[in-house]
Coordinates of C-alpha atoms in Angstrom, one line a residue:
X1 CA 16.1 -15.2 21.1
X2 CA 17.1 -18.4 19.8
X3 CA 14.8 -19.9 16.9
X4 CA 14.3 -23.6 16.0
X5 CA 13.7 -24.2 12.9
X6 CA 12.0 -27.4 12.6
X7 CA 9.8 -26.7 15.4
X8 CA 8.8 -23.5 13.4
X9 CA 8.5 -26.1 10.4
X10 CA 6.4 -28.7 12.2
X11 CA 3.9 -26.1 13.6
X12 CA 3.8 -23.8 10.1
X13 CA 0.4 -24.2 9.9
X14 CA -2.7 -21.6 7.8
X15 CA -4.4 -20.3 11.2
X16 CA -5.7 -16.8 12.4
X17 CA -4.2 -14.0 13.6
X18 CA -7.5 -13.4 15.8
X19 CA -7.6 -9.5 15.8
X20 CA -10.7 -10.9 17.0
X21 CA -13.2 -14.1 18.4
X22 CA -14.7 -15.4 16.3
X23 CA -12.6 -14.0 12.8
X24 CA -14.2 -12.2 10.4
X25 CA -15.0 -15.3 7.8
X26 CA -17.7 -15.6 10.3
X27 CA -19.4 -12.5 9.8
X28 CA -23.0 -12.9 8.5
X29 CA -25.7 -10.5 7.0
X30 CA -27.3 -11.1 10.1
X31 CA -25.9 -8.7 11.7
X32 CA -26.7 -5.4 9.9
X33 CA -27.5 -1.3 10.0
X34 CA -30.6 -2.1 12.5
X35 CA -28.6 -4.4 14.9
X36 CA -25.8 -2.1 15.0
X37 CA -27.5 0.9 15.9
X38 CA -29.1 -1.1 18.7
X39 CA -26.2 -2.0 19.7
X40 CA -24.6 1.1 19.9
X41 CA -27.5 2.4 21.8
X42 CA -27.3 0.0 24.4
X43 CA -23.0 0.0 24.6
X44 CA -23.8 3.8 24.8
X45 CA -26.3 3.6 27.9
X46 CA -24.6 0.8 29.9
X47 CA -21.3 2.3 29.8
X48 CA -22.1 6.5 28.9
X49 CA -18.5 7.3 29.7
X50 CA -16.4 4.6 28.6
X51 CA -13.5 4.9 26.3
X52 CA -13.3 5.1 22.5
X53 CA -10.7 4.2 19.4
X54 CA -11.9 5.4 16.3
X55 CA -10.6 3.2 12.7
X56 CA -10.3 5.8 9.8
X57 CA -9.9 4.1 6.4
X58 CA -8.5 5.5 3.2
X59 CA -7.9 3.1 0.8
X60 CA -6.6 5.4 -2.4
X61 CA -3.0 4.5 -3.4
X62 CA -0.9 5.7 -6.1
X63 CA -0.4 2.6 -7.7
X64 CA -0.4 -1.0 -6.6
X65 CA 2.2 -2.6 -4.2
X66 CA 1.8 -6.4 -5.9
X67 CA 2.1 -7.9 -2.9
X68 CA -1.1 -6.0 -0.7
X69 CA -3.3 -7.8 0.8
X70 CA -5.6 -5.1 1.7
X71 CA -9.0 -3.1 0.9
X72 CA -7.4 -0.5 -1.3
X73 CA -8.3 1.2 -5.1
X74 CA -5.7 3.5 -7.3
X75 CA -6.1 6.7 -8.0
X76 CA -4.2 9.4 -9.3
X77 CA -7.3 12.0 -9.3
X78 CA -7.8 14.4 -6.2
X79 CA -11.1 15.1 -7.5
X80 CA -11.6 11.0 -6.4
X81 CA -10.1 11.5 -3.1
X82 CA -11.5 14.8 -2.0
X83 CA -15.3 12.9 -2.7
X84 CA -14.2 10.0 -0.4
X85 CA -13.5 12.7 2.6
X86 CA -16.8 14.8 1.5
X87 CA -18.5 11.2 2.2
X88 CA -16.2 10.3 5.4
X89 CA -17.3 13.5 7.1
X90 CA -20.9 12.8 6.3
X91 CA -20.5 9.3 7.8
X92 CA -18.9 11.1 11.2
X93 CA -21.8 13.1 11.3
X94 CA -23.8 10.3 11.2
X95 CA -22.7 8.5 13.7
X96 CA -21.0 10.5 16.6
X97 CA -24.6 12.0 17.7
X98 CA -25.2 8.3 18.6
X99 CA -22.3 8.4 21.2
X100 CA -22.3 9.9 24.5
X101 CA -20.0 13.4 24.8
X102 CA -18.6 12.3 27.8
X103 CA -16.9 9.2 26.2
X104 CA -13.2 10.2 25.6
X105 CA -11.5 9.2 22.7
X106 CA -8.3 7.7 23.7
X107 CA -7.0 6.1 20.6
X108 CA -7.3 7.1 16.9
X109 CA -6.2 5.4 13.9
X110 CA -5.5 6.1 10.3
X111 CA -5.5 3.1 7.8
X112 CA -5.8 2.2 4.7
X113 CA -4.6 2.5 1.4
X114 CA -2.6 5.7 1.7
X115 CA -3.8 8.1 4.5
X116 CA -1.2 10.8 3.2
X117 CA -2.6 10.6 -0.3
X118 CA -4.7 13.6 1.4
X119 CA -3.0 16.9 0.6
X120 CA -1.8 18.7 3.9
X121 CA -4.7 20.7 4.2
X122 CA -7.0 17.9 3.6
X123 CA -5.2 15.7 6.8
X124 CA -5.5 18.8 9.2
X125 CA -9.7 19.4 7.8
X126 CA -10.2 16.1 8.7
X127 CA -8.5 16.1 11.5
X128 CA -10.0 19.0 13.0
X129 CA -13.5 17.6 11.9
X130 CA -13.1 14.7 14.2
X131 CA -12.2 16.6 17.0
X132 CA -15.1 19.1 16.8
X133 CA -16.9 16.0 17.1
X134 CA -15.4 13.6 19.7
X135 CA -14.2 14.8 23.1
X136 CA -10.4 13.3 22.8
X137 CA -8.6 12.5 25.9
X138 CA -5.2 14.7 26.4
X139 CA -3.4 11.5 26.5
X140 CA -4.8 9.8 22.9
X141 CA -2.8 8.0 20.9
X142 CA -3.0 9.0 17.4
X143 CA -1.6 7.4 14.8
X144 CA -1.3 7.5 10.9
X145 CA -0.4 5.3 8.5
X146 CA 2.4 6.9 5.5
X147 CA 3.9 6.0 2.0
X148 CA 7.4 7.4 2.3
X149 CA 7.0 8.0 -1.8
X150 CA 5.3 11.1 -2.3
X151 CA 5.6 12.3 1.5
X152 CA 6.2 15.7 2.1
X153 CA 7.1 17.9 5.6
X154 CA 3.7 19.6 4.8
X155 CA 2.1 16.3 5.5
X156 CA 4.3 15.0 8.8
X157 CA 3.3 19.1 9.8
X158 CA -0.1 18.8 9.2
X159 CA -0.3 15.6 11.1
X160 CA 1.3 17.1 14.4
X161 CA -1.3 19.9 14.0
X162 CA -4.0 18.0 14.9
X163 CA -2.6 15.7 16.9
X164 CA -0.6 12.4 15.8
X165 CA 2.1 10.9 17.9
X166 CA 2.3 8.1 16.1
X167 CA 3.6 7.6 12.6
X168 CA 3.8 4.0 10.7
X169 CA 6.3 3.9 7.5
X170 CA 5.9 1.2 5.2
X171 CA 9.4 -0.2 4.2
X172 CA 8.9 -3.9 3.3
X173 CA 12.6 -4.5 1.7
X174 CA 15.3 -1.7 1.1
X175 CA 16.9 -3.9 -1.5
X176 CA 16.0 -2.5 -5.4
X177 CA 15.3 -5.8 -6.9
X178 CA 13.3 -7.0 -4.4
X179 CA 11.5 -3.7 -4.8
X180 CA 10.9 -3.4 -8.3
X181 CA 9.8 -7.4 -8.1
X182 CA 6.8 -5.9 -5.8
X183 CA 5.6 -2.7 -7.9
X184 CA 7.5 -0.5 -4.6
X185 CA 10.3 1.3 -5.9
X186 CA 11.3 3.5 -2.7
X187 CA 14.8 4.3 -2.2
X188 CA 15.8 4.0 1.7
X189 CA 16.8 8.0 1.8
X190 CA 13.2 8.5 1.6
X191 CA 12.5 6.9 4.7
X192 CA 15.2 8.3 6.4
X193 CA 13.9 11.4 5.5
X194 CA 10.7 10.7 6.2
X195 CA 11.6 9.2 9.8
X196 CA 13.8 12.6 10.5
X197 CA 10.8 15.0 9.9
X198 CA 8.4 12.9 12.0
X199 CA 11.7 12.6 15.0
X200 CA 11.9 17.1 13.9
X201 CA 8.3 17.9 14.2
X202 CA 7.6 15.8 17.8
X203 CA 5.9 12.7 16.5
X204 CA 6.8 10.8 19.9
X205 CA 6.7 7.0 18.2
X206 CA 7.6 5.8 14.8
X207 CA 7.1 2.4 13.8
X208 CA 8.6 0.5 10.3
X209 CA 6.4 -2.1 8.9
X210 CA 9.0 -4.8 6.8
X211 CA 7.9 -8.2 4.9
X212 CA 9.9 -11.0 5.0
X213 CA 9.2 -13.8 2.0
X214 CA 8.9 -11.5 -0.9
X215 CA 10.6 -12.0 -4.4
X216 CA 14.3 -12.1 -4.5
X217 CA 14.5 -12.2 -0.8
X218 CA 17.7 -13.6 0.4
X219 CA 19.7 -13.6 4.0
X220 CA 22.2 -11.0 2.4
X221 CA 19.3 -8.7 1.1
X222 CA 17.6 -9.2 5.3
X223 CA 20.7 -8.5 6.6
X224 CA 21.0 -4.8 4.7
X225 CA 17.2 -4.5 5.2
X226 CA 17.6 -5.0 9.1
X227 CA 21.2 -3.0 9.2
X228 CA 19.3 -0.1 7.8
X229 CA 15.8 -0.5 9.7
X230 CA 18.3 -0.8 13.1
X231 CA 20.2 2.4 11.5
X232 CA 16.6 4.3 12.2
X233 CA 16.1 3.5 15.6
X234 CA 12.2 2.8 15.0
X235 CA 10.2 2.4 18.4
X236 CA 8.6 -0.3 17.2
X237 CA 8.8 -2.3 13.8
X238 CA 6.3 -4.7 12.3
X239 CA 7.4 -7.8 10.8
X240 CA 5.1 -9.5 8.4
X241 CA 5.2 -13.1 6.4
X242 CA 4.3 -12.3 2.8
X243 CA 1.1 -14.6 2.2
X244 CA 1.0 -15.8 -1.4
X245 CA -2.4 -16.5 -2.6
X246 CA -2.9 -15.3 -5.5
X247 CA -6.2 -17.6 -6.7
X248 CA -7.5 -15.1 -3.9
X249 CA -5.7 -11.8 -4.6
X250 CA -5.8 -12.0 -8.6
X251 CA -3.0 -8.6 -8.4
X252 CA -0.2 -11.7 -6.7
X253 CA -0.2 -13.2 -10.0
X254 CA 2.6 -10.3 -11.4
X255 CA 4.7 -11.8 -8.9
X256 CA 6.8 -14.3 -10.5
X257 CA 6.3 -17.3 -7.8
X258 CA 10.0 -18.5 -8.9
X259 CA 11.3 -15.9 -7.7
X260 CA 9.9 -16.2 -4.0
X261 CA 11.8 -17.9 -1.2
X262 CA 11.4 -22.0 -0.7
X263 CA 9.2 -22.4 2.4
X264 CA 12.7 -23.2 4.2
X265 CA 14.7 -20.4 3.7
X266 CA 11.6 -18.0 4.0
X267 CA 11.8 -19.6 8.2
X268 CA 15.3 -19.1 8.0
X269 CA 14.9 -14.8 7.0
X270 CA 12.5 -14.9 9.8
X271 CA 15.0 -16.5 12.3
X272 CA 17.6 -13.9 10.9
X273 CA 15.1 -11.1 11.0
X274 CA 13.9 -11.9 14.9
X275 CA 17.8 -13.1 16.2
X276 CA 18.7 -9.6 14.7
X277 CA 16.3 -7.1 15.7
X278 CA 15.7 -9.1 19.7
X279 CA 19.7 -9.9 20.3
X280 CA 21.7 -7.8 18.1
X281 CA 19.4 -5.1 18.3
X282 CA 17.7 -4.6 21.6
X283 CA 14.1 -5.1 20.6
X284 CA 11.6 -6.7 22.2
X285 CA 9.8 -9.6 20.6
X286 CA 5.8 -8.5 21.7
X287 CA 4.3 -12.0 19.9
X288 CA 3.3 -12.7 16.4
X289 CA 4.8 -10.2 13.7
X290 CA 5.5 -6.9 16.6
X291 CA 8.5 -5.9 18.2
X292 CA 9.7 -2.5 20.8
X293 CA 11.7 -1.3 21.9
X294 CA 12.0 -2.4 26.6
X295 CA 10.8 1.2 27.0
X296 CA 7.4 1.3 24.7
X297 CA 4.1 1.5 26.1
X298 CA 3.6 -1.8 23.9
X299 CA 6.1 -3.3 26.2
X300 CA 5.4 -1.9 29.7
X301 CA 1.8 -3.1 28.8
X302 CA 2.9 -6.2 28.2
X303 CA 4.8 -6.2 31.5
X304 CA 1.9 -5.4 33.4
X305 CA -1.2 -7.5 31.8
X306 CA -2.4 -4.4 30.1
X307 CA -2.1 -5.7 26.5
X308 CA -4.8 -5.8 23.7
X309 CA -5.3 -6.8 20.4
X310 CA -8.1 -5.7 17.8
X311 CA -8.2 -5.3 14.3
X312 CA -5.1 -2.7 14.3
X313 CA -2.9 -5.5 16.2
X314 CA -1.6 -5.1 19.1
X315 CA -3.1 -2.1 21.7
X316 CA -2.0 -0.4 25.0
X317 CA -5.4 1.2 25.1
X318 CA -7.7 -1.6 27.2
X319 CA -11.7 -1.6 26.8
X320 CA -12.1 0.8 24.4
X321 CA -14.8 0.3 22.0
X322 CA -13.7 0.3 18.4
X323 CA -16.0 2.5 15.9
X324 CA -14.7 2.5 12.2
X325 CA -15.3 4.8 9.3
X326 CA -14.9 4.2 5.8
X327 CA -14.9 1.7 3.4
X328 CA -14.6 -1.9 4.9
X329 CA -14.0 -0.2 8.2
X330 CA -14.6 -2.9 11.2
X331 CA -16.8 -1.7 14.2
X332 CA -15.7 -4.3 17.6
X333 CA -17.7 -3.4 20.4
X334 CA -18.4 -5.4 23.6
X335 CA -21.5 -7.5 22.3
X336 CA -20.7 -6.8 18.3
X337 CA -18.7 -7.0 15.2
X338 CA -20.2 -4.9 12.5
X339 CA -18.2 -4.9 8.8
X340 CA -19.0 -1.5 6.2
X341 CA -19.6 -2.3 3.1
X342 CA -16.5 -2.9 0.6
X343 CA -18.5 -1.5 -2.8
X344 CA -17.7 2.5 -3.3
X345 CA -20.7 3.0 -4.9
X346 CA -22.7 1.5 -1.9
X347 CA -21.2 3.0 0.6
X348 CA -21.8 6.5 -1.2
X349 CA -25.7 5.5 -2.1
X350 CA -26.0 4.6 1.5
X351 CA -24.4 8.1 3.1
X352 CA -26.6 10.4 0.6
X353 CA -29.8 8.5 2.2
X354 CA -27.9 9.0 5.5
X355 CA -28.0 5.6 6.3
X356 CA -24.9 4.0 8.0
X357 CA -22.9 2.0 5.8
X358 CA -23.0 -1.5 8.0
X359 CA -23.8 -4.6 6.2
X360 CA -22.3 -7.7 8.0
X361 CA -21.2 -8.9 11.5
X362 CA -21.4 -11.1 14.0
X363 CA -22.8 -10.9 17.6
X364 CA -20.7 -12.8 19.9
X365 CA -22.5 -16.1 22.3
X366 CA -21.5 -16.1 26.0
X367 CA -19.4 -19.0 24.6
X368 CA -17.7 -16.8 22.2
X369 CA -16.3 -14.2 24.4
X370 CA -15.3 -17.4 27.1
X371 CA -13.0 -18.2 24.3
X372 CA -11.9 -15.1 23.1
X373 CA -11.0 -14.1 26.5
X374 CA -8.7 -17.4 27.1
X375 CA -7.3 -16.4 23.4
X376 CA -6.5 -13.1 24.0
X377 CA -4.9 -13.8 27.0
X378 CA -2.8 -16.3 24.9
X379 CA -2.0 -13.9 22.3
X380 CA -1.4 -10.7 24.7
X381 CA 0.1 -11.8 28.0
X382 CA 1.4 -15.6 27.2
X383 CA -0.5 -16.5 29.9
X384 CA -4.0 -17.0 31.2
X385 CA -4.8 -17.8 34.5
X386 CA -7.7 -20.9 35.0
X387 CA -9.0 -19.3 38.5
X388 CA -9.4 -15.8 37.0
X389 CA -11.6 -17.6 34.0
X390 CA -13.7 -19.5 36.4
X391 CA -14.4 -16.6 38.4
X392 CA -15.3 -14.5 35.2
X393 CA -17.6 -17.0 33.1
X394 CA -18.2 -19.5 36.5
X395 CA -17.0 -22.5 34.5
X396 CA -14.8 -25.2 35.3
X397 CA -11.9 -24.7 33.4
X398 CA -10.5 -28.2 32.6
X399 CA -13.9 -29.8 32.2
X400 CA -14.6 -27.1 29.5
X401 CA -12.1 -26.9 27.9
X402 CA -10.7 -30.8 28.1
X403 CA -10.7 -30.7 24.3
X404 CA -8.5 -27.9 24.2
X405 CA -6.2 -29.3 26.4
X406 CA -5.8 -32.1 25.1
X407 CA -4.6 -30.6 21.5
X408 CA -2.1 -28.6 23.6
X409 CA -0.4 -31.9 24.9
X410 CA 1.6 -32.2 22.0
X411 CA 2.8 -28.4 22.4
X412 CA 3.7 -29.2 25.6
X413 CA 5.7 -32.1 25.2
X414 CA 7.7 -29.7 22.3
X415 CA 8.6 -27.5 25.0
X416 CA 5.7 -24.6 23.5
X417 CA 3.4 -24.7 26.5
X418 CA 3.3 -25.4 30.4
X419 CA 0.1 -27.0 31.0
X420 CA 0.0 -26.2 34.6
X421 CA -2.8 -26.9 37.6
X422 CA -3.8 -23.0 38.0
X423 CA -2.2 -21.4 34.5
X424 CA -1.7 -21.8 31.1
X425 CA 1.8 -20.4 30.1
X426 CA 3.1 -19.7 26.5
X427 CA 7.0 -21.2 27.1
X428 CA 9.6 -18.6 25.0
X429 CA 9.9 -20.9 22.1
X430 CA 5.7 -21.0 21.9
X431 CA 5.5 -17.4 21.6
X432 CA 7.0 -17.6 18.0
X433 CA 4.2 -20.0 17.8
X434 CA 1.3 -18.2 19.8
X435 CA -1.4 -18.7 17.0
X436 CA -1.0 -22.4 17.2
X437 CA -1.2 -22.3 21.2
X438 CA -4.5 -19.9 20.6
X439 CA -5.9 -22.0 18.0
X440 CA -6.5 -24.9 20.4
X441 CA -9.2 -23.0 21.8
X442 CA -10.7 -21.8 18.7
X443 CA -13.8 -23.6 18.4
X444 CA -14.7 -22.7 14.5
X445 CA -11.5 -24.1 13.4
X446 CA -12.3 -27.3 14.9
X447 CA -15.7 -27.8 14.2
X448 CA -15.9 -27.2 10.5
X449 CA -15.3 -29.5 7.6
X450 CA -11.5 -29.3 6.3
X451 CA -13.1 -28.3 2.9
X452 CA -14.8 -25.0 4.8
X453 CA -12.6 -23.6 6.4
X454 CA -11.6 -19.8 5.4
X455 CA -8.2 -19.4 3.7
X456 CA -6.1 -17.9 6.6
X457 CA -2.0 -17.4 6.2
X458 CA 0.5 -19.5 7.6
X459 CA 1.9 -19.1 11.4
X460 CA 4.9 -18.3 10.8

């Protein structure tokens, strides 16, 4: 795939990554435990057997990755970590006599944090608790999130037992300066170990998450990084642009911003990174920071319109509701977003009066889910067709969305869109640039003040 830098310059812009419509800067104490039950009862009687993805968070770590940007808290005591899954059964309990048995379970998540910071034993209880609980379809996608550093076969063992087929592997940067620079010493042996005993015990997909614009970065450090990532023969690998913002996350400020890459050369280890893995390597560039390989179910979906995204990314699994557990966990059912509380103590206070732990959202306007359809069909399928949105939300496309259009002009005349009669089509250049080609259509962006607008990272 060939990358242009200076369009990739002109159009580095702070936008969303929409995981969802409107994003989650919108949420509002609105929307709280009340609303969200209500909701859940009426999802659960209008659609009694429609499919379910269940979010599990975990956010212990061992220590603290300076770079993270997400909900996470060290700990080095099980005693910690063993409460937190006393209280995450509790919540399960709370929650999956609200849903109908005859919903299937087709996709399952682990996040965090550290998800094997749970001893083996601890990964197959909870495992095992979910699926006394749920009815999970034969063909579920389960996946689990994994620090290569304190990893063990037990763990990758436990995690077959009770079902996972999918294993994520945090890399970031093989290169030791780079990794000391971030608080993540982790020699690459351990992720070649750890992607040999997930390839040993069955796991069916592994995927390597890497971060390109850390500290110390430079093209020769990408090109060992990629030559080793390629080495593994990942099905998928997730490349993400460090955001620096540390008047946000105070924990940024150990990183010595010297040391990070000028805004030009951090496009130029992305170009590397993306020529690499889509030419050199094979992959295929799904949009935004995800890549497969031509035989993955994230590219066949792709292929044939099935693609989703939620707050995990990218999804093969289409009209699932998405019920989260945990702290910060994000709900995203048809007609609601509901947020769990952030504060451990809450959330605790909240399960021992066996109350769910909801405490923001948003409930979307027909408007809302006009757009986030036409922006999901952006982000998903580089495409979306005007006759199909008509049909769907009886509008008339180009008189609704005239403003829309109108920003995407410029786009088109850079070669990023086709603004065509019946269709809106991401060109191959635009896909590098899909947020930008969504954010026309984003009606929040464009309606607040400059000075209001949430801090979101840069497109590229």
């Amino acid at each position: 795939m060939n990358v242009d830098l200076d369009l990739l310059r002109q159009y580095n812009q702070s936008l969303p990554r929409y995981t969802s419509y409107p994003t989650a800067p919108h949420f509002g104490e609105a929307v709280g435990r009340e609303t969200f039950r209500a909701e859940v009862w009426r999802a659960n009687t209008a659609a009694p057997e429609a499919p379910l993805s269940l979010y599990l968070h975990l956010p212990f770590c061992r220590q603290l990755c300076y770079y993270c940007g997400c909900h996470m808290k060290v700990t080095h005591d099980p005693a910690r970590i063993a409460k937190y899954l006393r209280y995450l059964k509790r919540e399960i309990d709370l929650l999956a006599p609200m849903l109908s048995s005859d919903r299937p379970v087709t996709q399952v998540h682990w996040g965090g944090g550290t998800p094997t910071l749970l001893s083996p034993e601890q990964i197959r209880e909870l495992g095992e608790h979910i699926r006394d609980r749920f009815r999970m379809a034969p063909d579920a996608e389960m996946s689990i999130e994994a620090d290569p550093r304190g990893l063990t076969e037990d763990h990758i063992a436990a995690a077959r037992e009770i079902g996972m087929n999918r294993l994520s592997l945090g890399v970031q940067s093989f290169d030791p300066t780079v990794q000391e620079a971030i608080n993540r010493v982790q020699p690459e042996r351990l992720t070649r170990t750890a992607v040999q005993w997930a390839r040993d015990h069955g796991i069916e997909s592994v995927n390597l998450d890497l971060v390109y614009g850390l500290p110390h970065q430079t093209p020769d450090t990408m090109a060992d990084t990629l030559g080793g990532v390629v080495d593994l023969a990942p099905d998928r690998i997730a490349l993400y642009s460090y955001a620096h913002v540390p008047s946000v996350l105070e924990h940024q400020r150990l990183i010595p911003e010297e040391a990070l890459p000028a805004p030009t050369e951090r496009l130029r280890l992305f170009k590397q990174a993306l020529e690499r893995l889509t030419t050199t390597a094979g992959y295929r560039f799904i949009g935004l920071d995800h890549f497969a390989k031509p035989d993955d179910e994230l590219a066949l979906a792709q292929d044939n319109g099935t693609l989703r995204r939620n707050f995990q990314g990218y999804s093969t699994r289409a009209g699932a509701d998405v019920y989260a557990f945990g702290l910060s966990g994000i709900h995203q059912l048809s007609g609601l977003y509901a947020q769990n509380t952030k504060n451990l103590r809450t959330y605790y206070d909240q399960i021992d009066q066996d109350e769910l732990t909801v405490y923001r959202g948003y409930r979307p306007t027909q408007e809302d889910r006009l757009r986030r359809h036409v922006i999901m069909q952006l982000m998903c399928n580089a495409e979306v067709q005007k006759g199909a949105v008509e049909a769907q939300f009886n509008v008339d496309f180009d008189a609704h969305f005239s403003a829309a259009l109108d920003r995407l002009r410029p786009l088109e005349q850079d070669g990023l869109v086709a603004l065509g009669p019946d269709a809106i089509t991401v060109r191959p250049p635009g896909r590098l640039l899909v947020r930008n080609v969504a954010a026309a259509f984003d009606a929040y962006l464009h309606d607040a003040a400059p000075d209001a607008q949430p801090a979101y990272s840069e497109s590229v």
